[in-house]
PDB file of C-alpha atoms in Angstrom:
ATOM      1  CA  MET A 631      -0.142   0.127  -0.110  1.00  0.00           C
ATOM      2  CA  ALA A 632       1.563   3.593  -0.728  1.00  0.00           C
ATOM      3  CA  ALA A 633       0.415   6.786   0.966  1.00  0.00           C
ATOM      4  CA  THR A 634       1.549  10.107   0.622  1.00  0.00           C
ATOM      5  CA  GLU A 635       1.914  12.171   4.039  1.00  0.00           C
ATOM      6  CA  GLU A 636       2.757  15.555   4.570  1.00  0.00           C
ATOM      7  CA  ASN A 637       4.563  17.229   7.046  1.00  0.00           C
ATOM      8  CA  GLN A 638       2.490  19.247   9.066  1.00  0.00           C
ATOM      9  CA  ASN A 639       5.695  21.811  10.800  1.00  0.00           C
ATOM     10  CA  ALA A 640       4.883  24.771   8.795  1.00  0.00           C
ATOM     11  CA  GLY A 641       8.073  26.219  10.706  1.00  0.00           C
ATOM     12  CA  MET A 642      10.588  24.071   8.962  1.00  0.00           C
ATOM     13  CA  LYS A 643      11.472  24.462   5.493  1.00  0.00           C
ATOM     14  CA  PRO A 644      11.949  22.487   3.075  1.00  0.00           C
ATOM     15  CA  ARG A 645       8.513  21.180   3.583  1.00  0.00           C
ATOM     16  CA  LEU A 646       8.206  17.840   2.747  1.00  0.00           C
ATOM     17  CA  ALA A 647       5.877  14.688   2.247  1.00  0.00           C
ATOM     18  CA  TRP A 648       6.789  11.239   1.901  1.00  0.00           C
ATOM     19  CA  ARG A 649       5.349   8.020   0.149  1.00  0.00           C
ATOM     20  CA  SER A 650       5.968   4.573   0.929  1.00  0.00           C
ATOM     21  CA  SER A 651       5.250   1.223   0.383  1.00  0.00           C
ATOM     22  CA  ALA A 652       6.191  -2.495   2.337  1.00  0.00           C
ATOM     23  CA  VAL A 653       6.136  -5.695   1.573  1.00  0.00           C
ATOM     24  CA  THR A 654       6.778  -9.181   3.081  1.00  0.00           C
ATOM     25  CA  HIS A 655       7.017 -12.847   1.870  1.00  0.00           C
ATOM     26  CA  VAL A 656       7.661 -15.561   3.133  1.00  0.00           C
ATOM     27  CA  GLY A 657      10.357 -17.082   0.704  1.00  0.00           C
ATOM     28  CA  LYS A 658      10.807 -20.327  -0.794  1.00  0.00           C
ATOM     29  CA  VAL A 659      11.842 -22.305   1.344  1.00  0.00           C
ATOM     30  CA  ARG A 660      10.964 -21.424   4.934  1.00  0.00           C
ATOM     31  CA  LYS A 661       7.404 -22.895   5.966  1.00  0.00           C
ATOM     32  CA  HIS A 662       6.587 -19.654   7.789  1.00  0.00           C
ATOM     33  CA  ASN A 663       7.107 -15.905   7.897  1.00  0.00           C
ATOM     34  CA  GLU A 664       9.100 -14.776  11.141  1.00  0.00           C
ATOM     35  CA  ASP A 665       9.420 -11.358   9.834  1.00  0.00           C
ATOM     36  CA  ALA A 666       7.322  -8.592  10.758  1.00  0.00           C
ATOM     37  CA  VAL A 667       6.462  -4.894   9.158  1.00  0.00           C
ATOM     38  CA  LEU A 668       5.379  -1.574   9.942  1.00  0.00           C
ATOM     39  CA  ASP A 669       3.978   1.387   7.698  1.00  0.00           C
ATOM     40  CA  ARG A 670       2.721   4.093   9.212  1.00  0.00           C
ATOM     41  CA  GLY A 671       3.765   6.741   6.835  1.00  0.00           C
ATOM     42  CA  ASN A 672       0.815   8.961   8.582  1.00  0.00           C
ATOM     43  CA  ILE A 673       2.944   9.366  11.551  1.00  0.00           C
ATOM     44  CA  GLY A 674       6.256   9.390   9.566  1.00  0.00           C
ATOM     45  CA  LEU A 675       7.572   5.441  11.206  1.00  0.00           C
ATOM     46  CA  TRP A 676       8.598   2.760   9.552  1.00  0.00           C
ATOM     47  CA  VAL A 677       9.874  -0.859  10.931  1.00  0.00           C
ATOM     48  CA  VAL A 678      11.455  -4.150  10.087  1.00  0.00           C
ATOM     49  CA  ALA A 679      11.651  -7.063  12.405  1.00  0.00           C
ATOM     50  CA  ASP A 680      13.052 -10.224  11.766  1.00  0.00           C
ATOM     51  CA  GLY A 681      12.371 -12.822  14.218  1.00  0.00           C
ATOM     52  CA  MET A 682      14.759 -15.715  15.647  1.00  0.00           C
ATOM     53  CA  GLY A 683      14.440 -18.799  17.572  1.00  0.00           C
ATOM     54  CA  GLY A 684      12.163 -20.807  15.115  1.00  0.00           C
ATOM     55  CA  HIS A 685       8.344 -20.695  14.639  1.00  0.00           C
ATOM     56  CA  SER A 686       6.188 -18.858  17.044  1.00  0.00           C
ATOM     57  CA  ALA A 687       9.313 -18.038  18.728  1.00  0.00           C
ATOM     58  CA  GLY A 688      10.311 -15.708  16.012  1.00  0.00           C
ATOM     59  CA  ASP A 689       6.617 -14.823  15.023  1.00  0.00           C
ATOM     60  CA  TYR A 690       6.105 -14.014  18.112  1.00  0.00           C
ATOM     61  CA  ALA A 691       8.783 -11.684  19.083  1.00  0.00           C
ATOM     62  CA  SER A 692       8.636 -10.084  15.791  1.00  0.00           C
ATOM     63  CA  ALA A 693       5.072  -9.488  15.969  1.00  0.00           C
ATOM     64  CA  LEU A 694       5.272  -7.632  19.464  1.00  0.00           C
ATOM     65  CA  ILE A 695       8.019  -5.454  18.406  1.00  0.00           C
ATOM     66  CA  VAL A 696       5.596  -3.777  15.254  1.00  0.00           C
ATOM     67  CA  SER A 697       2.352  -4.459  17.336  1.00  0.00           C
ATOM     68  CA  SER A 698       3.429  -2.215  20.573  1.00  0.00           C
ATOM     69  CA  LEU A 699       4.946   0.353  17.887  1.00  0.00           C
ATOM     70  CA  GLU A 700       1.412   0.255  16.172  1.00  0.00           C
ATOM     71  CA  GLU A 701       0.238   1.552  19.365  1.00  0.00           C
ATOM     72  CA  LEU A 702       2.011   4.676  19.621  1.00  0.00           C
ATOM     73  CA  ALA A 703       0.228   8.166  18.634  1.00  0.00           C
ATOM     74  CA  GLU A 704       1.735  10.870  16.694  1.00  0.00           C
ATOM     75  CA  SER A 705       3.581  13.608  18.413  1.00  0.00           C
ATOM     76  CA  ALA A 706       4.604  16.981  17.842  1.00  0.00           C
ATOM     77  CA  SER A 707       8.064  16.513  19.266  1.00  0.00           C
ATOM     78  CA  MET A 708      10.200  14.855  17.362  1.00  0.00           C
ATOM     79  CA  PRO A 709      13.020  13.781  20.819  1.00  0.00           C
ATOM     80  CA  GLU A 710       9.666  12.643  22.383  1.00  0.00           C
ATOM     81  CA  PHE A 711       8.641  10.209  19.822  1.00  0.00           C
ATOM     82  CA  VAL A 712      12.085   8.947  19.560  1.00  0.00           C
ATOM     83  CA  ASP A 713      12.116   8.229  23.129  1.00  0.00           C
ATOM     84  CA  ALA A 714       8.500   6.694  23.325  1.00  0.00           C
ATOM     85  CA  VAL A 715       9.631   4.216  20.145  1.00  0.00           C
ATOM     86  CA  GLU A 716      13.039   3.590  21.994  1.00  0.00           C
ATOM     87  CA  ASP A 717      10.633   2.423  25.044  1.00  0.00           C
ATOM     88  CA  LYS A 718       8.534   0.362  23.402  1.00  0.00           C
ATOM     89  CA  VAL A 719      11.681  -1.463  21.878  1.00  0.00           C
ATOM     90  CA  LEU A 720      13.279  -1.529  25.417  1.00  0.00           C
ATOM     91  CA  GLU A 721      10.095  -2.917  27.039  1.00  0.00           C
ATOM     92  CA  VAL A 722       9.908  -5.692  24.194  1.00  0.00           C
ATOM     93  CA  ASN A 723      13.080  -6.869  25.135  1.00  0.00           C
ATOM     94  CA  GLU A 724      12.234  -6.897  28.962  1.00  0.00           C
ATOM     95  CA  HIS A 725       9.227  -9.319  28.249  1.00  0.00           C
ATOM     96  CA  LEU A 726      10.972 -11.568  25.866  1.00  0.00           C
ATOM     97  CA  VAL A 727      13.971 -12.257  28.427  1.00  0.00           C
ATOM     98  CA  GLN A 728      11.274 -12.840  30.726  1.00  0.00           C
ATOM     99  CA  LYS A 729       9.323 -15.353  28.731  1.00  0.00           C
ATOM    100  CA  ALA A 730      12.592 -17.377  27.146  1.00  0.00           C
ATOM    101  CA  THR A 731      13.278 -18.134  31.096  1.00  0.00           C
ATOM    102  CA  GLU A 732       9.912 -19.215  31.635  1.00  0.00           C
ATOM    103  CA  GLY A 733       9.550 -22.910  33.154  1.00  0.00           C
ATOM    104  CA  GLY A 734      13.142 -22.907  34.054  1.00  0.00           C
ATOM    105  CA  GLN A 735      14.601 -23.307  30.410  1.00  0.00           C
ATOM    106  CA  ARG A 736      16.710 -20.950  28.484  1.00  0.00           C
ATOM    107  CA  LEU A 737      14.916 -20.230  24.908  1.00  0.00           C
ATOM    108  CA  THR A 738      15.739 -17.907  22.308  1.00  0.00           C
ATOM    109  CA  ILE A 739      13.099 -15.944  21.477  1.00  0.00           C
ATOM    110  CA  GLY A 740      14.252 -12.508  19.788  1.00  0.00           C
ATOM    111  CA  SER A 741      13.909 -10.492  16.776  1.00  0.00           C
ATOM    112  CA  THR A 742      16.170  -7.722  14.832  1.00  0.00           C
ATOM    113  CA  VAL A 743      14.836  -4.503  14.359  1.00  0.00           C
ATOM    114  CA  VAL A 744      15.278  -1.223  11.912  1.00  0.00           C
ATOM    115  CA  ALA A 745      12.942   1.541  12.217  1.00  0.00           C
ATOM    116  CA  MET A 746      13.060   4.722  10.465  1.00  0.00           C
ATOM    117  CA  ILE A 747      11.291   7.948  11.965  1.00  0.00           C
ATOM    118  CA  ALA A 748      10.814  11.011   9.573  1.00  0.00           C
ATOM    119  CA  HIS A 749      10.065  14.351  11.087  1.00  0.00           C
ATOM    120  CA  ALA A 750       9.952  18.044   9.430  1.00  0.00           C
ATOM    121  CA  ASP A 751      13.284  17.536   7.414  1.00  0.00           C
ATOM    122  CA  VAL A 752      15.236  15.446   9.939  1.00  0.00           C
ATOM    123  CA  GLY A 753      15.221  11.475   9.681  1.00  0.00           C
ATOM    124  CA  LEU A 754      16.448   9.358  12.460  1.00  0.00           C
ATOM    125  CA  PHE A 755      17.314   5.784  12.443  1.00  0.00           C
ATOM    126  CA  LEU A 756      17.720   2.972  15.053  1.00  0.00           C
ATOM    127  CA  TRP A 757      18.320  -0.952  15.099  1.00  0.00           C
ATOM    128  CA  ALA A 758      19.827  -3.955  16.940  1.00  0.00           C
ATOM    129  CA  GLY A 759      20.787  -6.906  14.633  1.00  0.00           C
ATOM    130  CA  ASP A 760      21.465  -7.147  10.928  1.00  0.00           C
ATOM    131  CA  SER A 761      18.446  -5.935   8.985  1.00  0.00           C
ATOM    132  CA  ARG A 762      19.799  -2.850   7.353  1.00  0.00           C
ATOM    133  CA  LEU A 763      18.652   0.800   6.160  1.00  0.00           C
ATOM    134  CA  TYR A 764      20.116   2.304   2.839  1.00  0.00           C
ATOM    135  CA  ARG A 765      19.467   5.583   1.275  1.00  0.00           C
ATOM    136  CA  LEU A 766      19.727   6.581  -2.342  1.00  0.00           C
ATOM    137  CA  ARG A 767      20.853  10.168  -2.504  1.00  0.00           C
ATOM    138  CA  ASN A 768      21.978  11.527  -6.350  1.00  0.00           C
ATOM    139  CA  ASN A 769      22.159   7.886  -7.744  1.00  0.00           C
ATOM    140  CA  THR A 770      24.679   6.585  -4.425  1.00  0.00           C
ATOM    141  CA  LEU A 771      23.483   4.176  -2.848  1.00  0.00           C
ATOM    142  CA  GLN A 772      25.194   4.192   1.070  1.00  0.00           C
ATOM    143  CA  GLN A 773      24.000   1.890   4.215  1.00  0.00           C
ATOM    144  CA  MET A 774      22.979   4.126   6.970  1.00  0.00           C
ATOM    145  CA  THR A 775      23.602   1.078   9.560  1.00  0.00           C
ATOM    146  CA  THR A 776      26.004  -1.123  10.917  1.00  0.00           C
ATOM    147  CA  ASP A 777      25.401  -5.068  11.258  1.00  0.00           C
ATOM    148  CA  HIS A 778      25.715  -5.819  14.904  1.00  0.00           C
ATOM    149  CA  SER A 779      27.006  -9.744  13.067  1.00  0.00           C
ATOM    150  CA  GLN A 780      30.125 -11.309  13.936  1.00  0.00           C
ATOM    151  CA  VAL A 781      30.790 -10.901  10.660  1.00  0.00           C
ATOM    152  CA  GLU A 782      30.883  -7.597  10.642  1.00  0.00           C
ATOM    153  CA  VAL A 783      33.181  -7.894  13.542  1.00  0.00           C
ATOM    154  CA  TYR A 784      35.663  -9.827  11.592  1.00  0.00           C
ATOM    155  CA  VAL A 785      35.368  -6.695   8.945  1.00  0.00           C
ATOM    156  CA  GLU A 786      36.120  -3.950  11.428  1.00  0.00           C
ATOM    157  CA  GLN A 787      38.670  -6.372  13.277  1.00  0.00           C
ATOM    158  CA  GLY A 788      40.811  -6.693   9.726  1.00  0.00           C
ATOM    159  CA  LEU A 789      40.550 -10.407   9.634  1.00  0.00           C
ATOM    160  CA  MET A 790      38.718 -10.610   6.194  1.00  0.00           C
ATOM    161  CA  THR A 791      37.347  -8.397   3.644  1.00  0.00           C
ATOM    162  CA  ARG A 792      33.559  -7.365   3.028  1.00  0.00           C
ATOM    163  CA  GLU A 793      33.483  -9.881   0.243  1.00  0.00           C
ATOM    164  CA  GLN A 794      34.736 -12.513   2.182  1.00  0.00           C
ATOM    165  CA  ALA A 795      32.057 -11.800   4.861  1.00  0.00           C
ATOM    166  CA  SER A 796      29.237 -12.072   2.035  1.00  0.00           C
ATOM    167  CA  ASN A 797      29.888 -15.540   2.249  1.00  0.00           C
ATOM    168  CA  HIS A 798      31.025 -16.668   5.436  1.00  0.00           C
ATOM    169  CA  PRO A 799      29.681 -19.472   7.438  1.00  0.00           C
ATOM    170  CA  HIS A 800      28.920 -16.992  10.393  1.00  0.00           C
ATOM    171  CA  GLY A 801      27.064 -15.040   8.444  1.00  0.00           C
ATOM    172  CA  ASN A 802      23.938 -15.748  10.348  1.00  0.00           C
ATOM    173  CA  MET A 803      25.404 -14.830  13.718  1.00  0.00           C
ATOM    174  CA  ILE A 804      24.379 -11.613  14.509  1.00  0.00           C
ATOM    175  CA  THR A 805      25.615  -9.875  18.206  1.00  0.00           C
ATOM    176  CA  ARG A 806      22.700  -8.080  19.420  1.00  0.00           C
ATOM    177  CA  ALA A 807      18.847  -8.314  19.073  1.00  0.00           C
ATOM    178  CA  VAL A 808      15.667  -7.336  21.222  1.00  0.00           C
ATOM    179  CA  GLY A 809      15.478 -10.256  23.312  1.00  0.00           C
ATOM    180  CA  ALA A 810      18.935 -11.253  23.445  1.00  0.00           C
ATOM    181  CA  ALA A 811      20.142  -9.832  26.530  1.00  0.00           C
ATOM    182  CA  ASP A 812      18.730  -8.397  29.794  1.00  0.00           C
ATOM    183  CA  LYS A 813      20.337  -5.366  28.428  1.00  0.00           C
ATOM    184  CA  LEU A 814      19.499  -3.860  24.970  1.00  0.00           C
ATOM    185  CA  PHE A 815      21.610  -1.251  23.369  1.00  0.00           C
ATOM    186  CA  ILE A 816      20.211   0.280  20.591  1.00  0.00           C
ATOM    187  CA  ASP A 817      22.203   2.409  17.824  1.00  0.00           C
ATOM    188  CA  MET A 818      20.849   5.334  16.819  1.00  0.00           C
ATOM    189  CA  ASP A 819      21.943   7.739  13.863  1.00  0.00           C
ATOM    190  CA  MET A 820      20.401  11.029  11.741  1.00  0.00           C
ATOM    191  CA  CYS A 821      20.591  12.638   8.704  1.00  0.00           C
ATOM    192  CA  SER A 822      18.699  15.514   6.884  1.00  0.00           C
ATOM    193  CA  LEU A 823      16.548  14.428   4.584  1.00  0.00           C
ATOM    194  CA  LYS A 824      16.333  16.029   0.929  1.00  0.00           C
ATOM    195  CA  VAL A 825      13.356  15.967  -1.766  1.00  0.00           C
ATOM    196  CA  GLY A 826      14.834  12.694  -4.005  1.00  0.00           C
ATOM    197  CA  ASP A 827      15.909  10.672  -1.285  1.00  0.00           C
ATOM    198  CA  ARG A 828      14.709   6.999  -1.207  1.00  0.00           C
ATOM    199  CA  PHE A 829      15.307   4.640   2.050  1.00  0.00           C
ATOM    200  CA  LEU A 830      15.097   1.074   1.635  1.00  0.00           C
ATOM    201  CA  LEU A 831      14.285  -0.621   5.439  1.00  0.00           C
ATOM    202  CA  CYS A 832      15.090  -4.597   4.681  1.00  0.00           C
ATOM    203  CA  SER A 833      15.368  -7.754   6.570  1.00  0.00           C
ATOM    204  CA  ASP A 834      18.502  -9.791   5.914  1.00  0.00           C
ATOM    205  CA  GLY A 835      16.687 -12.060   3.242  1.00  0.00           C
ATOM    206  CA  LEU A 836      16.495  -9.313   0.784  1.00  0.00           C
ATOM    207  CA  THR A 837      20.730  -8.207   1.342  1.00  0.00           C
ATOM    208  CA  LYS A 838      21.577 -12.448   1.078  1.00  0.00           C
ATOM    209  CA  HIS A 839      20.770 -12.607  -2.540  1.00  0.00           C
ATOM    210  CA  LEU A 840      21.130  -9.054  -3.823  1.00  0.00           C
ATOM    211  CA  GLU A 841      24.462  -7.458  -4.254  1.00  0.00           C
ATOM    212  CA  ASP A 842      24.378  -3.249  -3.368  1.00  0.00           C
ATOM    213  CA  ALA A 843      24.761  -2.053  -6.924  1.00  0.00           C
ATOM    214  CA  GLU A 844      21.801  -4.217  -7.920  1.00  0.00           C
ATOM    215  CA  ILE A 845      19.567  -2.559  -4.892  1.00  0.00           C
ATOM    216  CA  ARG A 846      21.212   0.508  -5.723  1.00  0.00           C
ATOM    217  CA  ASP A 847      19.762   0.176  -9.743  1.00  0.00           C
ATOM    218  CA  MET A 848      16.300  -1.182  -8.796  1.00  0.00           C
ATOM    219  CA  LEU A 849      16.093   1.765  -6.292  1.00  0.00           C
ATOM    220  CA  GLY A 850      16.485   3.928  -9.163  1.00  0.00           C
ATOM    221  CA  HIS A 851      13.961   3.996 -10.716  1.00  0.00           C
ATOM    222  CA  GLY A 852       9.569   2.958 -10.471  1.00  0.00           C
ATOM    223  CA  SER A 853       7.808   3.686  -7.901  1.00  0.00           C
ATOM    224  CA  ALA A 854       7.825   2.874  -4.135  1.00  0.00           C
ATOM    225  CA  GLU A 855       5.300   0.297  -4.261  1.00  0.00           C
ATOM    226  CA  GLU A 856       6.844  -0.659  -8.021  1.00  0.00           C
ATOM    227  CA  THR A 857      10.222  -1.016  -6.343  1.00  0.00           C
ATOM    228  CA  CYS A 858       9.346  -3.119  -3.672  1.00  0.00           C
ATOM    229  CA  HIS A 859       7.847  -5.428  -5.588  1.00  0.00           C
ATOM    230  CA  GLU A 860      10.864  -6.054  -8.167  1.00  0.00           C
ATOM    231  CA  LEU A 861      13.102  -6.089  -5.325  1.00  0.00           C
ATOM    232  CA  LEU A 862      10.974  -8.915  -3.542  1.00  0.00           C
ATOM    233  CA  GLU A 863      10.736 -10.571  -7.200  1.00  0.00           C
ATOM    234  CA  LEU A 864      13.970 -10.564  -7.757  1.00  0.00           C
ATOM    235  CA  THR A 865      14.907 -12.131  -4.279  1.00  0.00           C
ATOM    236  CA  LEU A 866      12.312 -15.083  -5.089  1.00  0.00           C
ATOM    237  CA  SER A 867      13.948 -15.339  -8.557  1.00  0.00           C
ATOM    238  CA  ARG A 868      17.061 -16.433  -6.640  1.00  0.00           C
ATOM    239  CA  ARG A 869      15.599 -19.080  -4.249  1.00  0.00           C
ATOM    240  CA  ALA A 870      14.476 -16.645  -1.404  1.00  0.00           C
ATOM    241  CA  ALA A 871      15.993 -19.354   1.339  1.00  0.00           C
ATOM    242  CA  ASP A 872      14.987 -16.722   3.831  1.00  0.00           C
ATOM    243  CA  ASN A 873      11.734 -14.825   4.421  1.00  0.00           C
ATOM    244  CA  VAL A 874      11.750 -11.219   2.900  1.00  0.00           C
ATOM    245  CA  THR A 875      10.669  -8.037   4.387  1.00  0.00           C
ATOM    246  CA  VAL A 876      10.931  -4.985   2.188  1.00  0.00           C
ATOM    247  CA  ILE A 877       9.921  -0.906   2.927  1.00  0.00           C
ATOM    248  CA  VAL A 878      10.762   1.788   0.477  1.00  0.00           C
ATOM    249  CA  VAL A 879      10.205   5.416   1.406  1.00  0.00           C
ATOM    250  CA  ASP A 880      10.218   8.332  -1.011  1.00  0.00           C
ATOM    251  CA  ILE A 881      10.982  12.135   0.328  1.00  0.00           C
ATOM    252  CA  GLU A 882       9.444  14.217  -1.931  1.00  0.00           C
ATOM    253  CA  ALA A 883       8.113  18.017  -1.835  1.00  0.00           C
ATOM    254  CA  GLN A 884       4.747  19.321  -0.612  1.00  0.00           C
TER     255      GLN A 884
END
């Protein structure tokens, strides 16, 4: 579903609007979709969550993140809204940790999360795990998030190249996720929004099968809705071994 949402803050220039579209798919191998997606363009909030722990556990974790953030009301203040989003995610983390230890067992009930908040001419991103957010600006693709993964640690330590990391057997090992530890540290970053910017939020089910250059080329044309489905279809044509979730957000002049 695509919709144009206007920035109501008349005091900020330039006045911007955004158009977004989201899609999620079980893929070609998995029997259950443990991804969850939230497209609340009307309040400038988009979320992708990729559950882990197997069916029922992963489903539960990602769905709880989305349902919790779906309850949030629009706020006139960017800092207040960011705090509200962060608080909800931390509440979910606490709940999942408690649930995982019920009955004396230690289960894995967790989920990655990546979220984008748009307010006036500012975009803020928060994430935990390896679901990603990209920005296409002037035909240049930039990954705005850094994976919390074991292979990313190897790359940062100079133990392997990024090309080697893309096919490493530890590629599925993440170092941070909602529900994975008593204390959750959520990374945040922000940038200015400009007319013509296009953002992509996605689970790793997409990036396992598509190279950055392919993502850049596909983001370079079509509407948000068309591009979402084109990215999904290309991933499905390459077996789609994992669930696939995609959100495309376009920044436009009001």
